[in-house]
Amino acid sequence: MKFFLKLFGIFLLAIIFNFCQNKPQSEKPDFVKENIDFAVEQYSFQTAAIEDSGKVLNPRNFIDGKIKYIKPQDWTSGFFPGSMWYMYELTGDEKWRNFSEKYTEALQEIQFLTWHHDVGFMVGCSYGNGFRITGKKDYENVMIQTAKSLSTRFKPVAGITQSWNVDRGWQSERGWECPVIIDNMMNLELLFKATELSGDSTFYNIAVTHANNTIKNHFRADYSTWHVIDYSLEDGSVRHKHTAQGFAHESTWARGQSWAIYGFTVAYRATGNIKYLEQAQKAFEFVATHPNLPKDGIPYWDYNAPNIPNGLRDVSSAAIMASALYEMSTFSENNDYKNWADKIINSLASDKYRAKVGENGFFLLMHSVGSIPHKAEIDVPINYADYYFLEALKRKSELEDRRLY
Ligand code: GLY
């Protein structure tokens, strides 16, 4: 009996220790509000610079003292308009709604884009949030048309939507036939939504088939992910398990793992199928128990980066994961996922990762990594890190039932 009591005591201590480790020790009561106030100041500079230009510009990153503005076809074009929608929701200030509408509607043409898979990000973050907030019929139509365009990339033989074309650019030099990246899980939300809006189950069926094959082929036994799975278009078999943005084929690229956690959480929300939630939870468990995850919860750019502990962190992967964990926490009885999310977002909001007002090209967060193998966007601010940071703040405030304004 004594032995069992002792064992129970150790077990309890372990739980408390784990809890204390993940809970931010010193979160200020006005944490969310202070971060929103900061975002208002920073994005007021950003939007003033855009409006002064007389054009509808879309900022992607800030490198060597220069803000890079992008065309609607760029895979990141939905994030800045999406951030504007979150600013509107977080502040209630009509000024942000006006910017949201203007920058979103500049992406009209994306609904017909069929040459890559990222339209889920591009239209989901912009029109998707816009529709959720305003209910505008025009926005609904754009979402459904985009889902139709994305569905043209579905390859029944392999049961997936193809991520990248292989007839041009660096993708044509890798020997791939039909590459699918783990990031593609993020496009499914738009497909699920399109079925809900149109009543056409085609989109839902494509999304579920894609998710099932992603479980089958993209995960290792420890629930880490391969970045790129290349399928045969002849018989649907797997030709390669590769990386594109990670350190090595057998390493785990941090942002890819975050996309998996986020994407399967959404798949559970949309379908109610518990296997998707379990997949998301196990993918997160890989991160939470990884010896290379730094104490502050901000991952290195790859869990197997060669120069840990001196490797670069990827703030974007942390922001995506924090937002996903807030949602995951709503499907769980214990506080662990929320504690983890709180810990990560508190780190992101610290001086180490959050910019000072007026600096950082008027982006909110510093230190994201686009792609080290491509020598692109290394240790810089990037629009999607800001988008998921704001989304995480919004989810946190909703979970804590805070009045924002
Ligand atoms: N889908 C591209 C990225 O996460 O970098």
Coordinates of C-alpha atoms and ligand atoms in Angstrom, one line a residue:
M1 CA 0.0 0.0 0.0
K2 CA 2.8 2.4 1.1
F3 CA 4.6 1.7 -2.2
F4 CA 1.5 2.6 -4.2
L5 CA 1.0 5.8 -2.2
K6 CA 4.6 6.7 -2.9
L7 CA 4.1 5.9 -6.6
F8 CA 1.0 8.0 -6.7
G9 CA 2.9 10.9 -5.0
I10 CA 5.6 10.8 -7.6
F11 CA 3.0 10.7 -10.4
L12 CA 1.3 13.7 -9.0
L13 CA 4.5 15.7 -8.6
A14 CA 5.4 14.8 -12.2
I15 CA 2.1 16.2 -13.4
I16 CA 2.5 19.4 -11.3
F17 CA 6.1 19.8 -12.6
N18 CA 4.9 19.5 -16.2
F19 CA 2.1 21.9 -15.6
C20 CA 4.4 24.5 -14.0
Q21 CA 6.9 24.1 -16.8
N22 CA 4.3 24.9 -19.5
K23 CA 2.4 27.6 -17.7
P24 CA 3.9 31.1 -18.2
Q25 CA 5.0 32.3 -14.8
S26 CA 4.4 35.9 -15.2
E27 CA 1.6 36.7 -17.6
K28 CA 0.3 40.2 -17.0
P29 CA -3.5 40.5 -16.6
D30 CA -3.6 42.9 -19.6
F31 CA -1.4 40.7 -21.7
V32 CA -3.9 40.4 -24.6
K33 CA -4.8 44.1 -24.6
E34 CA -1.2 45.2 -24.5
N35 CA -0.4 43.1 -27.5
I36 CA -3.4 44.4 -29.4
D37 CA -2.4 48.0 -28.5
F38 CA 1.1 47.2 -29.9
A39 CA -0.4 45.7 -33.1
V40 CA -2.6 48.8 -33.5
E41 CA 0.5 51.1 -33.4
Q42 CA 2.6 48.9 -35.6
Y43 CA -0.1 48.2 -38.3
S44 CA -1.1 51.9 -38.3
F45 CA 2.4 52.6 -39.6
Q46 CA 2.1 49.6 -42.1
T47 CA -1.2 50.7 -43.5
A48 CA -0.2 54.4 -43.6
A49 CA 2.8 53.4 -45.8
I50 CA 0.5 51.5 -48.1
E51 CA -2.2 54.2 -48.3
D52 CA 0.5 56.9 -48.9
S53 CA 1.6 54.9 -52.0
G54 CA -1.8 55.3 -53.6
K55 CA -1.7 51.6 -54.5
V56 CA -3.1 48.5 -52.9
L57 CA 0.1 46.9 -51.6
N58 CA 0.5 43.6 -49.9
P59 CA 3.5 43.3 -47.6
R60 CA 5.2 39.9 -47.3
N61 CA 8.5 40.4 -45.5
F62 CA 11.2 42.9 -44.5
I63 CA 14.7 42.2 -45.7
D64 CA 17.7 44.5 -45.7
G65 CA 15.7 47.5 -44.7
K66 CA 13.1 47.0 -47.4
I67 CA 9.5 45.8 -47.3
K68 CA 8.7 43.3 -50.0
Y69 CA 5.2 43.7 -51.5
I70 CA 3.7 40.9 -53.4
K71 CA 1.2 40.1 -56.2
P72 CA -2.1 38.4 -55.5
Q73 CA -0.7 35.1 -57.0
D74 CA 2.0 34.8 -54.2
W75 CA 1.1 32.0 -51.8
T76 CA 1.3 34.5 -48.8
S77 CA -1.1 37.1 -50.3
G78 CA -4.0 36.2 -48.0
F79 CA -2.2 36.7 -44.7
F80 CA -2.0 40.5 -44.6
P81 CA -5.7 41.0 -45.5
G82 CA -6.4 38.3 -42.9
S83 CA -4.5 40.1 -40.3
M84 CA -6.6 43.2 -41.0
W85 CA -9.8 41.2 -40.3
Y86 CA -8.3 40.1 -37.0
M87 CA -7.4 43.7 -36.2
Y88 CA -11.0 44.6 -36.8
E89 CA -12.3 41.8 -34.6
L90 CA -9.8 42.5 -31.9
T91 CA -10.5 46.3 -31.8
G92 CA -13.9 46.8 -33.2
D93 CA -12.5 49.8 -35.0
E94 CA -14.1 50.4 -38.5
K95 CA -10.8 51.6 -39.8
W96 CA -9.5 48.1 -39.9
R97 CA -12.7 46.8 -41.5
N98 CA -12.2 49.3 -44.4
F99 CA -8.6 48.1 -44.9
S100 CA -9.7 44.4 -44.6
E101 CA -12.3 44.9 -47.4
K102 CA -10.0 46.8 -49.6
Y103 CA -7.0 44.4 -49.3
T104 CA -9.2 41.3 -49.5
E105 CA -11.1 42.4 -52.6
A106 CA -7.7 43.1 -54.4
L107 CA -7.4 39.2 -54.4
Q108 CA -10.5 38.6 -56.6
E109 CA -8.6 36.8 -59.3
I110 CA -7.2 34.1 -57.0
Q111 CA -10.5 32.2 -57.2
F112 CA -9.5 31.0 -60.7
L113 CA -5.9 30.1 -59.9
T114 CA -5.2 26.4 -60.6
W115 CA -1.4 26.2 -60.9
H116 CA -0.6 25.7 -57.3
H117 CA -2.4 24.5 -54.1
D118 CA -2.0 27.4 -51.8
V119 CA -5.4 29.0 -52.6
G120 CA -6.7 27.7 -49.3
F121 CA -4.4 30.0 -47.4
M122 CA -4.8 32.9 -49.9
V123 CA -8.6 32.9 -50.0
G124 CA -9.3 31.3 -46.6
C125 CA -7.4 33.9 -44.6
S126 CA -8.8 36.9 -46.6
Y127 CA -12.3 36.1 -48.0
G128 CA -12.8 33.3 -45.4
N129 CA -12.4 35.6 -42.5
G130 CA -14.3 38.3 -44.4
F131 CA -17.2 36.0 -45.0
R132 CA -17.3 34.8 -41.4
I133 CA -17.4 38.4 -40.1
T134 CA -19.6 40.1 -42.7
G135 CA -21.6 37.2 -44.3
K136 CA -21.2 38.9 -47.7
K137 CA -22.6 36.8 -50.6
D138 CA -19.8 37.9 -52.9
Y139 CA -17.2 36.5 -50.5
E140 CA -19.1 33.2 -50.3
N141 CA -19.0 33.0 -54.1
V142 CA -15.3 33.6 -54.2
M143 CA -14.7 30.8 -51.6
I144 CA -16.8 28.3 -53.6
Q145 CA -15.2 29.2 -56.9
T146 CA -11.7 28.8 -55.2
A147 CA -12.6 25.4 -53.9
K148 CA -13.6 24.4 -57.5
S149 CA -10.2 25.6 -58.7
L150 CA -8.4 23.7 -56.0
S151 CA -10.4 20.6 -56.7
T152 CA -8.9 20.5 -60.3
R153 CA -5.7 19.5 -58.6
F154 CA -7.2 16.3 -57.1
K155 CA -5.6 13.2 -58.4
P156 CA -8.0 10.3 -57.8
V157 CA -5.3 7.6 -58.5
A158 CA -3.3 8.8 -55.4
G159 CA -6.2 10.3 -53.5
I160 CA -4.6 13.7 -52.9
T161 CA -4.5 17.2 -54.3
Q162 CA -1.2 18.0 -55.9
S163 CA 0.7 20.7 -54.2
W164 CA 3.2 21.9 -56.8
N165 CA 3.5 21.6 -60.5
V166 CA 6.7 20.1 -61.8
D167 CA 7.0 21.7 -65.2
R168 CA 8.9 24.8 -64.1
G169 CA 11.1 26.4 -61.4
W170 CA 13.2 24.5 -58.8
Q171 CA 10.4 21.9 -58.5
S172 CA 11.1 20.7 -62.0
E173 CA 14.6 19.8 -61.0
R174 CA 13.8 17.3 -58.2
G175 CA 12.6 14.3 -60.2
W176 CA 9.1 14.5 -58.8
E177 CA 5.9 13.5 -60.5
C178 CA 3.2 14.6 -58.1
P179 CA 4.6 16.3 -55.0
V180 CA 2.3 16.8 -52.0
I181 CA 3.6 18.8 -49.0
I182 CA 2.4 18.5 -45.4
D183 CA 1.4 22.2 -45.6
N184 CA -1.4 21.1 -47.9
M185 CA -3.4 20.1 -44.9
M186 CA -4.0 23.8 -44.5
N187 CA -6.0 24.0 -47.7
L188 CA -8.6 21.6 -46.5
E189 CA -10.5 24.1 -44.4
L190 CA -11.6 25.9 -47.5
L191 CA -12.8 22.7 -49.1
F192 CA -14.8 21.8 -45.9
K193 CA -16.3 25.3 -45.9
A194 CA -17.2 25.1 -49.6
T195 CA -19.3 22.0 -49.0
E196 CA -21.0 23.6 -46.0
L197 CA -21.8 26.7 -48.2
S198 CA -22.7 25.0 -51.5
G199 CA -24.1 21.7 -50.3
D200 CA -21.8 20.0 -52.9
S201 CA -20.1 17.1 -51.1
T202 CA -17.4 16.8 -53.7
F203 CA -15.1 19.2 -51.8
Y204 CA -15.7 17.5 -48.5
N205 CA -14.9 14.1 -50.0
I206 CA -11.7 15.4 -51.6
A207 CA -10.6 16.9 -48.2
V208 CA -11.3 13.7 -46.3
T209 CA -9.5 11.5 -48.9
H210 CA -6.5 13.9 -48.8
A211 CA -6.4 13.8 -45.0
N212 CA -6.6 10.0 -44.9
N213 CA -3.7 9.6 -47.3
T214 CA -1.7 12.2 -45.5
I215 CA -2.1 10.1 -42.3
K216 CA -1.0 7.1 -44.3
N217 CA 2.0 8.5 -46.0
H218 CA 3.3 11.7 -44.4
F219 CA 3.9 10.5 -40.9
R220 CA 6.7 8.5 -39.4
A221 CA 6.2 6.0 -36.5
D222 CA 7.0 8.8 -34.0
Y223 CA 4.4 11.2 -35.6
S224 CA 7.0 13.4 -37.1
T225 CA 6.3 14.4 -40.7
W226 CA 8.1 14.1 -44.0
H227 CA 7.7 17.4 -45.8
V228 CA 7.2 16.2 -49.4
I229 CA 5.6 13.0 -50.5
D230 CA 5.9 12.4 -54.3
Y231 CA 3.2 10.2 -55.7
S232 CA 3.1 8.2 -59.0
L233 CA 0.4 9.5 -61.3
E234 CA 0.3 6.1 -62.9
D235 CA -0.6 4.0 -59.9
G236 CA -0.7 6.4 -56.9
S237 CA 2.2 4.7 -55.1
V238 CA 4.7 6.7 -53.2
R239 CA 7.8 7.5 -55.2
H240 CA 9.8 9.6 -52.8
K241 CA 9.7 10.9 -49.2
H242 CA 11.7 14.1 -49.4
T243 CA 12.2 17.5 -47.9
A244 CA 12.2 20.9 -49.7
Q245 CA 12.4 23.4 -46.9
G246 CA 13.8 21.2 -44.1
F247 CA 17.4 20.2 -43.2
A248 CA 17.2 16.7 -44.7
H249 CA 14.8 14.1 -46.1
E250 CA 14.7 12.3 -42.7
S251 CA 14.6 15.4 -40.5
T252 CA 11.5 17.2 -39.3
W253 CA 11.0 20.7 -40.7
A254 CA 9.5 22.8 -37.9
R255 CA 6.9 24.7 -39.8
G256 CA 5.7 21.5 -41.6
Q257 CA 5.1 19.9 -38.2
S258 CA 3.1 22.9 -37.1
W259 CA 1.0 22.8 -40.3
A260 CA 0.3 19.1 -39.5
I261 CA -0.9 20.0 -35.9
Y262 CA -3.0 22.9 -37.2
G263 CA -4.4 21.1 -40.2
F264 CA -5.5 17.9 -38.4
T265 CA -7.1 20.0 -35.6
V266 CA -9.2 21.8 -38.3
A267 CA -10.0 18.4 -40.0
Y268 CA -11.4 17.2 -36.6
R269 CA -13.5 20.4 -36.2
A270 CA -14.9 20.0 -39.7
T271 CA -15.7 16.3 -39.6
G272 CA -15.9 15.2 -35.9
N273 CA -13.7 12.3 -36.8
I274 CA -11.7 11.6 -33.6
K275 CA -8.8 10.1 -35.6
Y276 CA -7.9 13.5 -36.9
L277 CA -7.8 15.0 -33.4
E278 CA -5.6 12.1 -32.3
Q279 CA -3.3 12.7 -35.2
A280 CA -2.9 16.4 -34.3
Q281 CA -2.4 15.5 -30.6
K282 CA 0.3 12.9 -31.5
A283 CA 2.0 15.3 -33.9
F284 CA 2.1 17.9 -31.1
E285 CA 3.4 15.2 -28.6
F286 CA 6.3 14.7 -30.9
V287 CA 7.1 18.4 -30.4
A288 CA 6.3 18.7 -26.7
T289 CA 8.6 15.8 -25.8
H290 CA 11.4 16.6 -28.3
P291 CA 14.8 17.1 -26.7
N292 CA 15.6 19.8 -29.2
L293 CA 12.5 22.0 -28.3
P294 CA 13.9 25.0 -26.5
K295 CA 12.5 25.9 -23.1
D296 CA 10.7 28.9 -24.4
G297 CA 8.7 26.8 -26.8
I298 CA 10.0 28.5 -30.0
P299 CA 11.3 25.7 -32.2
Y300 CA 14.5 25.7 -34.2
W301 CA 13.7 25.9 -37.9
D302 CA 14.1 22.1 -38.0
Y303 CA 14.0 19.7 -35.1
N304 CA 17.2 18.1 -36.5
A305 CA 18.9 21.4 -37.5
P306 CA 22.7 20.8 -37.6
N307 CA 23.8 23.5 -35.3
I308 CA 21.5 23.2 -32.3
P309 CA 21.8 25.0 -29.8
N310 CA 23.0 27.7 -32.1
G311 CA 20.5 27.1 -34.9
L312 CA 18.0 29.7 -35.9
R313 CA 14.5 29.7 -34.4
D314 CA 11.4 29.9 -36.6
V315 CA 8.9 32.2 -35.0
S316 CA 6.3 31.4 -37.6
S317 CA 6.2 27.7 -36.7
A318 CA 5.6 28.8 -33.1
A319 CA 2.8 31.2 -33.9
I320 CA 1.0 28.6 -36.1
M321 CA 1.4 26.0 -33.3
A322 CA 0.1 28.3 -30.6
S323 CA -3.0 29.1 -32.5
A324 CA -3.6 25.5 -33.2
L325 CA -3.1 24.6 -29.6
Y326 CA -5.7 27.1 -28.5
E327 CA -8.2 25.4 -30.7
M328 CA -7.0 21.9 -29.7
S329 CA -7.6 22.9 -26.0
T330 CA -11.3 23.3 -26.7
F331 CA -11.5 19.6 -27.5
S332 CA -9.8 18.5 -24.3
E333 CA -10.8 18.4 -20.7
N334 CA -7.4 19.3 -19.3
N335 CA -5.5 22.6 -19.5
D336 CA -2.3 21.2 -21.0
Y337 CA -2.8 22.4 -24.6
K338 CA -3.8 25.9 -23.4
N339 CA -0.9 26.1 -21.1
W340 CA 1.4 25.2 -23.9
A341 CA -0.2 27.8 -26.1
D342 CA 0.1 30.4 -23.4
K343 CA 3.7 29.7 -22.9
I344 CA 4.5 30.0 -26.6
I345 CA 2.5 33.2 -27.1
N346 CA 4.1 34.8 -24.0
S347 CA 7.5 34.0 -25.5
L348 CA 6.5 35.4 -28.8
A349 CA 5.4 38.6 -27.1
S350 CA 8.7 39.0 -25.3
D351 CA 11.4 41.5 -26.4
K352 CA 13.3 38.5 -27.9
Y353 CA 10.7 37.9 -30.7
R354 CA 8.3 40.9 -30.8
A355 CA 9.4 44.0 -32.6
K356 CA 9.6 47.5 -31.2
V357 CA 7.0 50.0 -32.4
G358 CA 8.1 51.7 -35.7
E359 CA 10.8 49.0 -36.4
N360 CA 10.9 45.7 -38.2
G361 CA 9.2 47.0 -41.4
F362 CA 6.1 47.5 -39.3
F363 CA 5.6 43.7 -38.9
L364 CA 4.8 42.4 -35.4
L365 CA 7.2 39.5 -35.0
M366 CA 10.9 39.1 -35.8
H367 CA 12.9 35.9 -36.5
S368 CA 11.0 33.7 -38.9
V369 CA 12.6 31.4 -41.4
G370 CA 11.2 30.9 -44.9
S371 CA 13.5 28.4 -46.4
I372 CA 17.1 27.8 -45.6
P373 CA 17.7 25.4 -48.4
H374 CA 16.5 28.0 -50.9
K375 CA 18.4 30.8 -49.1
A376 CA 15.2 32.7 -48.8
E377 CA 13.7 34.8 -46.0
I378 CA 16.2 33.7 -43.3
D379 CA 15.6 35.2 -39.8
V380 CA 13.3 37.9 -40.9
P381 CA 9.7 39.1 -40.2
I382 CA 7.2 37.3 -42.4
N383 CA 3.4 38.1 -42.8
Y384 CA 2.2 34.6 -41.8
A385 CA 3.9 34.7 -38.4
D386 CA 1.9 37.9 -37.7
Y387 CA -1.3 36.4 -39.0
Y388 CA -1.2 33.3 -36.7
F389 CA 0.0 35.5 -33.8
L390 CA -3.1 37.7 -34.1
E391 CA -5.3 34.6 -34.5
A392 CA -3.8 33.1 -31.4
L393 CA -4.4 36.3 -29.4
K394 CA -8.0 36.3 -30.6
R395 CA -8.5 32.6 -29.6
K396 CA -6.8 33.2 -26.3
S397 CA -9.1 36.2 -25.5
E398 CA -12.2 34.2 -26.5
L399 CA -11.1 31.2 -24.3
E400 CA -10.6 33.5 -21.4
D401 CA -13.8 35.4 -22.2
R402 CA -12.0 38.8 -22.1
R403 CA -13.8 41.9 -23.2
L404 CA -11.5 43.5 -25.7
Y405 CA -13.2 46.8 -26.3
Ligands
GLY1 N1 3.9 26.5 -47.7 C1 5.1 27.1 -47.6 C2 5.7 27.3 -46.3 O1 5.2 27.1 -45.2 O2 6.8 27.9 -46.3

